[in-house]
């Protein structure tokens, strides 16, 4: 009987070890520990045993039952833990999955050009000054030697808000405001970037809204040669050391004398080509010595103070620098165009 019990124990434990799921384990339980199982059967046959043997076999049978039951319980816990682990593994979210790319914006080409120009003049000691885009007739025209009825006003037709208020046609009013702030005492060294507005019909070279950067220097003993030196330094840094500049006489109401500045054509090196229309030169900006009337109106003694001013269009600079053929590209927000000029 003792051997029979040990045999049953061995068999049952073997089956427990090899059980692969909870159901198989239940089968082992029913088979060995159930009411009709072999161990129960052994216990039933105990009546045939002697009084000495009975408690020994009884104890052994209980021990075997317990051992098998423990083994089943242990195995069941293991199987359940393994099942849970497998489930967790199956349901794991793979956090290494690549994310959806985020469309990264960038700065507009004009912003970059304006900042490049600003940096260049800041390097020469200028300060950046800004002013309102809705401007009074006084600052936009009168303070710049363009009294009411002046024929040169026709070149700068604007959008009027009232008789006396308009969208500024140039950034020159910022110069007038900057001078006024100094109350007749120099020096003034500012560059004024910003948006300006004119009643133009949009085409490849005109836009009703565009940008300007103007510069102004007022001090004692400022000469035309100072203007030329500053513009020459600007042209070489912006377009390359090999570029030459030339000044041509021109007219602006707020400067006297006035000039247009050209730079030598990069495409042909001055020989003449289609880009420079055969002249070897490309017009870049307008400039001149500040008109005495403008100085006086801003409170400066024009016998003591002189100054120069210049103005350019960042669009034109960008078009020349990058070979852009239509000013409207800057404003129509076509990302195929804009993406080409994104800086990291
Ligand atoms: Zn050329």
Short mmCIF file of C-alpha atoms and ligand atoms in Angstrom, two decimals:
data_model
loop_
_atom_site.label_atom_id
_atom_site.label_comp_id
_atom_site.label_asym_id
_atom_site.label_seq_id
_atom_site.Cartn_x
_atom_site.Cartn_y
_atom_site.Cartn_z
CA UNK A 1 0.00 0.00 0.00
CA UNK A 2 2.84 2.26 0.82
CA UNK A 3 4.42 1.62 -2.58
CA UNK A 4 1.09 2.19 -4.28
CA UNK A 5 0.82 5.61 -2.63
CA UNK A 6 4.37 6.59 -3.58
CA UNK A 7 3.69 5.47 -7.15
CA UNK A 8 0.52 7.57 -7.31
CA UNK A 9 2.37 10.57 -5.90
CA UNK A 10 5.12 10.19 -8.46
CA UNK A 11 2.62 9.87 -11.31
CA UNK A 12 0.56 12.84 -10.21
CA UNK A 13 3.53 15.14 -9.70
CA UNK A 14 4.82 14.15 -13.14
CA UNK A 15 1.51 15.13 -14.71
CA UNK A 16 1.45 18.40 -12.80
CA UNK A 17 4.91 19.24 -14.09
CA UNK A 18 3.86 18.56 -17.67
CA UNK A 19 0.54 20.33 -17.53
CA UNK A 20 0.57 23.26 -19.96
CA UNK A 21 -2.63 25.02 -18.96
CA UNK A 22 -5.02 25.46 -16.08
CA UNK A 23 -7.51 23.04 -17.56
CA UNK A 24 -4.93 20.21 -17.73
CA UNK A 25 -4.18 20.91 -14.09
CA UNK A 26 -7.85 20.60 -13.13
CA UNK A 27 -7.93 17.23 -14.83
CA UNK A 28 -5.00 16.07 -12.69
CA UNK A 29 -6.79 17.30 -9.57
CA UNK A 30 -9.98 15.45 -10.40
CA UNK A 31 -8.11 12.35 -11.45
CA UNK A 32 -5.95 11.98 -8.33
CA UNK A 33 -7.66 13.86 -5.56
CA UNK A 34 -11.33 13.39 -6.56
CA UNK A 35 -13.77 11.16 -4.68
CA UNK A 36 -13.34 8.43 -7.22
CA UNK A 37 -9.59 8.91 -7.46
CA UNK A 38 -7.00 6.24 -6.60
CA UNK A 39 -5.94 7.85 -3.33
CA UNK A 40 -9.47 7.83 -2.00
CA UNK A 41 -9.61 4.26 -3.07
CA UNK A 42 -6.48 3.46 -1.06
CA UNK A 43 -7.98 5.13 1.98
CA UNK A 44 -11.14 3.12 1.59
CA UNK A 45 -9.14 -0.07 1.68
CA UNK A 46 -7.56 0.87 5.00
CA UNK A 47 -10.09 -1.21 6.88
CA UNK A 48 -8.16 -4.28 5.85
CA UNK A 49 -5.01 -3.03 7.53
CA UNK A 50 -3.76 -3.87 10.98
CA UNK A 51 -4.24 -1.38 13.84
CA UNK A 52 -0.52 -0.50 13.74
CA UNK A 53 -0.42 0.06 9.99
CA UNK A 54 -3.60 2.13 9.76
CA UNK A 55 -2.37 5.43 11.22
CA UNK A 56 0.94 5.16 9.33
CA UNK A 57 -0.75 4.65 5.98
CA UNK A 58 -3.41 7.23 6.84
CA UNK A 59 -0.81 9.85 7.58
CA UNK A 60 1.17 8.98 4.48
CA UNK A 61 -1.95 9.17 2.31
CA UNK A 62 -2.75 12.61 3.72
CA UNK A 63 0.81 13.75 3.11
CA UNK A 64 0.63 12.55 -0.49
CA UNK A 65 -2.71 14.32 -1.01
CA UNK A 66 -1.33 17.48 0.42
CA UNK A 67 1.84 17.31 -1.62
CA UNK A 68 -0.10 16.80 -4.84
CA UNK A 69 -2.53 19.60 -3.93
CA UNK A 70 0.35 21.99 -3.18
CA UNK A 71 2.07 21.11 -6.43
CA UNK A 72 -1.14 21.78 -8.34
CA UNK A 73 -1.65 25.10 -6.59
CA UNK A 74 1.93 26.15 -7.22
CA UNK A 75 1.75 25.13 -10.85
CA UNK A 76 -1.53 26.95 -11.31
CA UNK A 77 -0.02 30.15 -9.91
CA UNK A 78 2.91 29.79 -12.30
CA UNK A 79 0.63 29.20 -15.27
CA UNK A 80 -1.53 32.19 -14.42
CA UNK A 81 1.51 34.43 -13.99
CA UNK A 82 2.87 33.28 -17.34
CA UNK A 83 -0.51 33.87 -18.99
CA UNK A 84 -0.65 37.40 -17.56
CA UNK A 85 2.85 38.12 -18.72
CA UNK A 86 2.03 36.91 -22.20
CA UNK A 87 -1.11 39.05 -22.27
CA UNK A 88 0.88 42.11 -21.16
CA UNK A 89 3.46 41.42 -23.79
CA UNK A 90 0.83 41.01 -26.49
CA UNK A 91 -0.89 44.25 -25.51
CA UNK A 92 2.27 46.32 -25.06
CA UNK A 93 2.20 49.63 -26.92
CA UNK A 94 5.35 50.00 -28.94
CA UNK A 95 6.49 53.43 -27.87
CA UNK A 96 9.34 53.31 -30.36
CA UNK A 97 6.86 53.72 -33.24
CA UNK A 98 7.96 56.80 -35.18
CA UNK A 99 5.67 59.78 -34.51
CA UNK A 100 3.83 61.70 -37.18
CA UNK A 101 6.16 64.38 -38.52
CA UNK A 102 5.31 67.89 -37.35
CA UNK A 103 5.35 70.49 -40.08
CA UNK A 104 7.90 72.99 -38.96
CA UNK A 105 7.39 76.57 -39.95
CA UNK A 106 10.18 78.96 -40.74
CA UNK A 107 10.85 82.62 -41.04
CA UNK A 108 9.86 84.49 -44.15
CA UNK A 109 12.61 85.36 -46.60
CA UNK A 110 11.84 89.07 -46.22
CA UNK A 111 12.21 88.84 -42.44
CA UNK A 112 15.61 87.23 -42.94
CA UNK A 113 16.72 89.86 -45.48
CA UNK A 114 15.54 92.74 -43.27
CA UNK A 115 17.42 91.28 -40.32
CA UNK A 116 20.53 90.76 -42.40
CA UNK A 117 20.42 94.42 -43.47
CA UNK A 118 19.71 95.54 -39.90
CA UNK A 119 22.67 93.56 -38.56
CA UNK A 120 24.90 95.09 -41.16
CA UNK A 121 24.01 98.65 -40.21
CA UNK A 122 23.96 97.91 -36.48
CA UNK A 123 27.57 96.85 -37.07
CA UNK A 124 28.22 100.36 -38.34
CA UNK A 125 26.67 101.98 -35.26
CA UNK A 126 23.07 102.50 -36.40
CA UNK A 127 20.04 101.83 -34.21
CA UNK A 128 16.78 100.27 -35.39
CA UNK A 129 13.77 102.61 -35.12
CA UNK A 130 10.15 101.77 -35.84
CA UNK A 131 6.99 103.80 -36.23
CA UNK A 132 3.26 103.54 -36.93
CA UNK A 133 1.96 102.17 -40.23
CA UNK A 134 -1.08 104.43 -40.04
CA UNK A 135 0.56 107.83 -40.27
CA UNK A 136 -0.46 111.46 -40.30
CA UNK A 137 -0.19 113.53 -43.44
CA UNK A 138 2.26 115.73 -41.56
CA UNK A 139 4.88 113.03 -40.85
CA UNK A 140 4.32 111.13 -44.07
CA UNK A 141 4.60 114.18 -46.35
CA UNK A 142 4.86 117.66 -44.88
CA UNK A 143 7.75 117.07 -42.49
CA UNK A 144 9.63 115.56 -45.43
CA UNK A 145 9.40 118.67 -47.57
CA UNK A 146 6.30 117.45 -49.40
CA UNK A 147 3.71 120.13 -48.63
CA UNK A 148 0.09 119.68 -49.72
CA UNK A 149 -0.18 120.05 -53.47
CA UNK A 150 3.46 119.09 -54.11
CA UNK A 151 3.59 117.25 -57.45
CA UNK A 152 5.87 114.51 -56.03
CA UNK A 153 2.95 113.36 -53.86
CA UNK A 154 1.42 111.91 -57.00
CA UNK A 155 4.17 109.27 -57.11
CA UNK A 156 3.06 108.02 -53.72
CA UNK A 157 -0.69 107.69 -53.91
CA UNK A 158 -1.87 105.92 -50.79
CA UNK A 159 -4.85 104.55 -48.94
CA UNK A 160 -6.38 107.39 -46.95
CA UNK A 161 -8.28 106.75 -43.74
CA UNK A 162 -9.28 110.38 -43.29
CA UNK A 163 -8.03 113.59 -44.95
CA UNK A 164 -5.16 113.70 -42.45
CA UNK A 165 -4.55 109.96 -41.81
CA UNK A 166 -3.16 107.45 -44.28
CA UNK A 167 -1.29 104.18 -44.61
CA UNK A 168 2.31 105.37 -44.73
CA UNK A 169 3.80 105.37 -48.23
CA UNK A 170 7.38 105.02 -47.06
CA UNK A 171 9.29 104.55 -43.78
CA UNK A 172 10.61 108.14 -43.99
CA UNK A 173 8.14 109.42 -41.36
CA UNK A 174 10.08 107.31 -38.84
CA UNK A 175 13.14 109.41 -39.72
CA UNK A 176 11.19 112.62 -39.08
CA UNK A 177 9.95 111.24 -35.75
CA UNK A 178 13.46 110.11 -34.76
CA UNK A 179 14.93 113.52 -35.49
CA UNK A 180 12.15 115.24 -33.55
CA UNK A 181 12.93 113.09 -30.49
CA UNK A 182 16.50 114.43 -30.46
CA UNK A 183 15.17 118.01 -30.13
CA UNK A 184 17.68 119.56 -32.49
CA UNK A 185 20.74 117.87 -31.02
CA UNK A 186 22.74 115.28 -32.94
CA UNK A 187 23.84 112.74 -33.62
CA UNK A 188 20.99 110.63 -35.03
CA UNK A 189 21.91 107.24 -36.52
CA UNK A 190 18.88 105.10 -37.28
CA UNK A 191 17.63 102.58 -39.77
CA UNK A 192 13.89 102.21 -40.12
CA UNK A 193 12.49 98.93 -41.49
CA UNK A 194 8.80 98.29 -42.00
CA UNK A 195 5.77 97.78 -44.20
CA UNK A 196 4.58 100.55 -46.49
CA UNK A 197 1.50 100.95 -48.69
CA UNK A 198 0.81 102.50 -52.07
CA UNK A 199 -2.10 102.48 -54.43
CA UNK A 200 -0.37 100.45 -57.12
CA UNK A 201 -1.78 97.79 -59.39
CA UNK A 202 -0.01 94.55 -58.48
CA UNK A 203 2.26 93.14 -61.15
CA UNK A 204 5.67 91.44 -61.31
CA UNK A 205 7.45 94.51 -59.92
CA UNK A 206 4.67 96.37 -58.05
CA UNK A 207 2.70 95.54 -54.95
CA UNK A 208 0.19 97.61 -52.97
CA UNK A 209 2.07 96.56 -49.84
CA UNK A 210 5.81 96.11 -49.61
CA UNK A 211 8.70 96.73 -47.23
CA UNK A 212 11.34 99.39 -46.97
CA UNK A 213 14.45 100.04 -44.98
CA UNK A 214 15.59 103.59 -44.72
CA UNK A 215 18.63 104.94 -42.99
CA UNK A 216 19.39 108.37 -41.58
CA UNK A 217 22.51 109.91 -40.16
CA UNK A 218 22.47 113.49 -38.84
CA UNK A 219 25.46 115.08 -37.17
CA UNK A 220 27.88 117.96 -37.55
CA UNK A 221 30.17 117.79 -40.58
CA UNK A 222 28.43 114.89 -42.33
CA UNK A 223 29.48 114.87 -45.96
CA UNK A 224 28.45 113.17 -49.18
CA UNK A 225 31.63 111.07 -49.02
CA UNK A 226 30.40 109.62 -45.69
CA UNK A 227 27.22 108.52 -47.45
CA UNK A 228 29.21 106.92 -50.24
CA UNK A 229 31.47 105.11 -47.77
CA UNK A 230 28.55 103.68 -45.80
CA UNK A 231 26.70 102.57 -48.96
CA UNK A 232 29.86 101.04 -50.40
CA UNK A 233 30.41 99.01 -47.23
CA UNK A 234 26.77 97.91 -47.33
CA UNK A 235 26.91 96.83 -51.00
CA UNK A 236 30.10 94.83 -50.57
CA UNK A 237 28.88 93.03 -47.47
CA UNK A 238 25.46 92.31 -48.94
CA UNK A 239 26.40 91.35 -52.49
CA UNK A 240 30.10 90.47 -52.35
CA UNK A 241 33.49 92.17 -52.04
CA UNK A 242 33.98 92.35 -55.79
CA UNK A 243 30.90 94.53 -56.38
CA UNK A 244 31.45 98.15 -57.41
CA UNK A 245 28.99 100.95 -56.73
CA UNK A 246 28.20 104.13 -58.61
CA UNK A 247 26.04 107.12 -57.72
CA UNK A 248 23.86 108.81 -60.34
CA UNK A 249 22.12 112.18 -59.86
CA UNK A 250 18.43 111.87 -59.06
CA UNK A 251 15.60 113.75 -57.37
CA UNK A 252 13.80 113.23 -54.06
CA UNK A 253 11.94 116.04 -52.31
CA UNK A 254 13.54 115.27 -48.95
CA UNK A 255 17.20 115.15 -50.05
CA UNK A 256 19.44 117.59 -51.88
CA UNK A 257 21.52 116.57 -53.72
CA UNK A 258 19.85 113.21 -54.40
CA UNK A 259 21.35 110.11 -55.97
CA UNK A 260 20.48 106.64 -57.13
CA UNK A 261 22.99 103.95 -56.28
CA UNK A 262 23.79 101.12 -58.67
CA UNK A 263 25.94 98.07 -58.08
CA UNK A 264 27.95 96.36 -60.79
CA UNK A 265 26.15 93.44 -62.38
CA UNK A 266 27.19 90.11 -60.95
CA UNK A 267 25.97 88.15 -63.97
CA UNK A 268 28.23 89.83 -66.51
CA UNK A 269 30.76 91.56 -64.31
CA UNK A 270 29.95 94.91 -65.92
CA UNK A 271 30.11 93.77 -69.57
CA UNK A 272 26.35 94.13 -70.06
CA UNK A 273 23.74 91.36 -70.13
CA UNK A 274 19.97 90.86 -70.05
CA UNK A 275 19.82 91.11 -66.23
CA UNK A 276 21.40 94.58 -66.24
CA UNK A 277 19.73 95.46 -69.56
CA UNK A 278 23.12 95.84 -71.19
CA UNK A 279 24.34 98.60 -68.86
CA UNK A 280 26.54 96.53 -66.53
CA UNK A 281 24.82 98.19 -63.54
CA UNK A 282 21.80 97.38 -61.40
CA UNK A 283 19.85 99.98 -59.46
CA UNK A 284 19.69 99.22 -55.74
CA UNK A 285 18.58 102.24 -53.75
CA UNK A 286 17.95 105.96 -53.52
CA UNK A 287 19.89 108.31 -51.25
CA UNK A 288 21.03 111.86 -50.72
CA UNK A 289 21.95 114.61 -48.30
CA UNK A 290 19.04 115.51 -46.01
CA UNK A 291 17.25 118.61 -47.36
CA UNK A 292 17.81 121.67 -45.13
CA UNK A 293 14.02 122.14 -44.94
CA UNK A 294 13.63 118.65 -43.48
CA UNK A 295 16.32 119.35 -40.87
CA UNK A 296 14.75 122.67 -39.95
CA UNK A 297 11.26 121.20 -39.65
CA UNK A 298 12.62 118.57 -37.26
CA UNK A 299 14.21 121.30 -35.15
CA UNK A 300 17.80 121.14 -36.40
CA UNK A 301 19.91 124.14 -37.29
CA UNK A 302 20.77 123.36 -40.91
CA UNK A 303 23.79 125.66 -40.77
CA UNK A 304 25.33 123.50 -38.07
CA UNK A 305 23.96 120.06 -38.86
CA UNK A 306 24.03 118.02 -42.05
CA UNK A 307 23.00 114.47 -42.71
CA UNK A 308 22.40 111.77 -45.26
CA UNK A 309 19.53 109.40 -45.85
CA UNK A 310 18.98 106.34 -48.00
CA UNK A 311 16.13 103.97 -48.67
CA UNK A 312 15.84 100.58 -50.24
CA UNK A 313 13.32 97.80 -50.80
CA UNK A 314 14.16 94.48 -49.14
CA UNK A 315 12.07 92.79 -51.86
CA UNK A 316 14.34 94.18 -54.55
CA UNK A 317 17.45 93.19 -52.59
CA UNK A 318 16.08 89.65 -52.15
CA UNK A 319 15.07 89.43 -55.82
CA UNK A 320 18.57 90.40 -56.92
CA UNK A 321 20.32 88.22 -54.38
CA UNK A 322 18.29 85.08 -55.09
CA UNK A 323 17.17 85.62 -58.70
CA UNK A 324 13.45 85.94 -57.84
CA UNK A 325 11.49 87.17 -60.86
CA UNK A 326 8.15 88.29 -59.39
CA UNK A 327 7.51 90.44 -56.31
CA UNK A 328 4.16 88.70 -55.77
CA UNK A 329 5.98 85.53 -54.67
CA UNK A 330 6.70 87.26 -51.37
CA UNK A 331 3.04 87.72 -50.49
CA UNK A 332 1.11 84.80 -51.98
CA UNK A 333 2.37 82.37 -49.32
CA UNK A 334 3.13 79.50 -51.64
CA UNK A 335 5.13 77.14 -49.39
CA UNK A 336 6.99 75.75 -52.40
CA UNK A 337 8.51 79.20 -52.73
CA UNK A 338 8.88 79.95 -49.02
CA UNK A 339 10.45 76.58 -48.14
CA UNK A 340 13.44 77.32 -50.33
CA UNK A 341 14.57 80.06 -47.98
CA UNK A 342 14.05 78.45 -44.59
CA UNK A 343 17.06 78.65 -42.40
CA UNK A 344 17.69 76.01 -39.79
ZN1 LIG B 1 24.87 92.28 -66.45
#
